[in-house]
């Protein structure tokens, strides 16, 4: 998850399964976007999807994916060293609850190896 108007380094690229320009802000997102592009089970995906009407501010989900069978899945990319930070835990919980309220049960984390 990132703030809506995150001002960090951004790498833009065009991927066939992504309906818009894919903007990645770190190595974890970049590698996972490539993985989604090459995965035959994924029909399409969107990057940095806005979570609307959150009480904690304007944040985005890293990846919202549509499988070939039509099911949705959500993935949040997190650096391993931030997993124990209280704000990170709070933001990830908000994301999980946001997508559960919208019927998405396949929610997960993408974490770097270290």
C-alpha atoms as one frame of an Amber mdcrd trajectory, in Angstrom:
protein
   0.000   0.000   0.000   1.119   3.489  -0.743  -0.283   6.966  -0.290  -2.318
   8.035  -3.308   0.111  10.765  -4.377   3.337   8.941  -3.514   6.305  10.943
  -4.793   9.024   8.281  -4.780  10.928   6.814  -7.711   8.545   5.382 -10.278
   9.267   3.043 -13.151   6.673   3.080 -15.922   6.211   0.345 -18.478   3.564
  -1.043 -20.747   2.493  -4.635 -20.072  -0.040  -6.544 -22.157  -2.214  -7.721
 -19.245  -2.245  -4.317 -17.537  -4.976  -2.017 -18.896  -2.976   1.135 -18.162
   0.680   2.083 -17.806   2.102  -0.099 -15.037   3.795   2.112 -12.434   6.050
   0.292  -9.991   7.724   1.996  -7.038  10.144  -0.673  -5.835  11.807  -3.913
  -6.858   9.137  -6.104  -5.276   6.372  -4.496  -7.353   8.478  -4.618 -10.507
   9.237  -8.333 -10.191   5.643  -9.202  -9.245   4.244  -7.261 -12.229   6.530
  -9.306 -14.485   5.356 -12.498 -12.756   1.692 -11.563 -13.342   2.397 -10.771
 -16.990   3.915 -14.232 -17.534   1.356 -16.168 -15.427  -1.193 -17.991 -17.632
  -3.743 -18.077 -14.775  -3.983 -14.246 -14.755  -6.183 -12.649 -17.431  -5.523
  -9.008 -16.490  -4.352  -6.812 -13.634  -4.309  -3.226 -12.442  -1.581  -1.504
 -10.434  -2.015   1.017  -7.612  -5.808   0.815  -7.329  -7.312   3.542  -5.124
  -9.038   2.371  -1.935 -11.995   4.740  -1.743 -13.508   6.199   1.439 -10.912
   4.933   3.904 -10.942   6.593   7.320  -7.135   6.592   7.473  -6.564   8.597
   4.269  -6.090   7.956   0.561  -4.103   4.808  -0.145  -3.737   2.410  -3.052
  -3.575  -1.370  -3.331  -0.542  -2.626  -5.230  -2.241  -5.189  -7.510  -5.855
  -6.064  -8.314  -5.849  -9.113 -10.599  -8.495 -10.987 -12.548  -7.947 -14.694
 -13.048  -8.933 -16.443 -16.267 -11.994 -17.904 -14.461 -13.150 -14.383 -13.479
 -12.162 -14.478  -9.800 -10.403 -11.455  -8.319  -7.262 -11.500  -6.218  -5.422
  -8.710  -4.428  -1.726  -8.567  -3.609   0.114  -6.049  -1.456   3.903  -5.779
  -1.799   5.783  -5.267   1.466   9.441  -5.139   2.319  10.171  -7.759   4.996
  11.792  -5.226   7.347   8.505  -3.249   7.572   6.263  -6.192   8.505   6.616
  -5.558  12.234   5.911  -1.807  12.005   2.554  -0.820  13.567   1.572   1.514
  10.693   2.301  -1.175   8.101   0.187  -3.700  10.007  -2.665  -1.165  10.309
  -2.573  -0.333   6.589  -2.498  -3.994   5.559  -5.462  -4.761   7.842  -7.398
  -1.858   6.310  -6.661  -3.160   2.813  -7.707  -6.707   3.690 -10.974  -5.531
   5.262 -11.662  -3.164   2.346 -11.429  -5.996  -0.180 -13.329  -8.474   2.028
 -16.246  -6.020   2.138 -16.192  -6.071  -1.665 -16.238  -9.860  -1.874 -12.562
 -10.481  -2.640 -11.372 -13.358  -0.465  -8.034 -14.052  -2.185  -5.938 -11.341
  -0.533  -2.262 -11.814   0.128   1.199 -10.354   0.602   4.226 -10.366  -1.655
   7.375 -10.126   0.464  11.003  -9.870  -0.578  13.331 -12.749   0.283  15.516
 -10.458   2.438
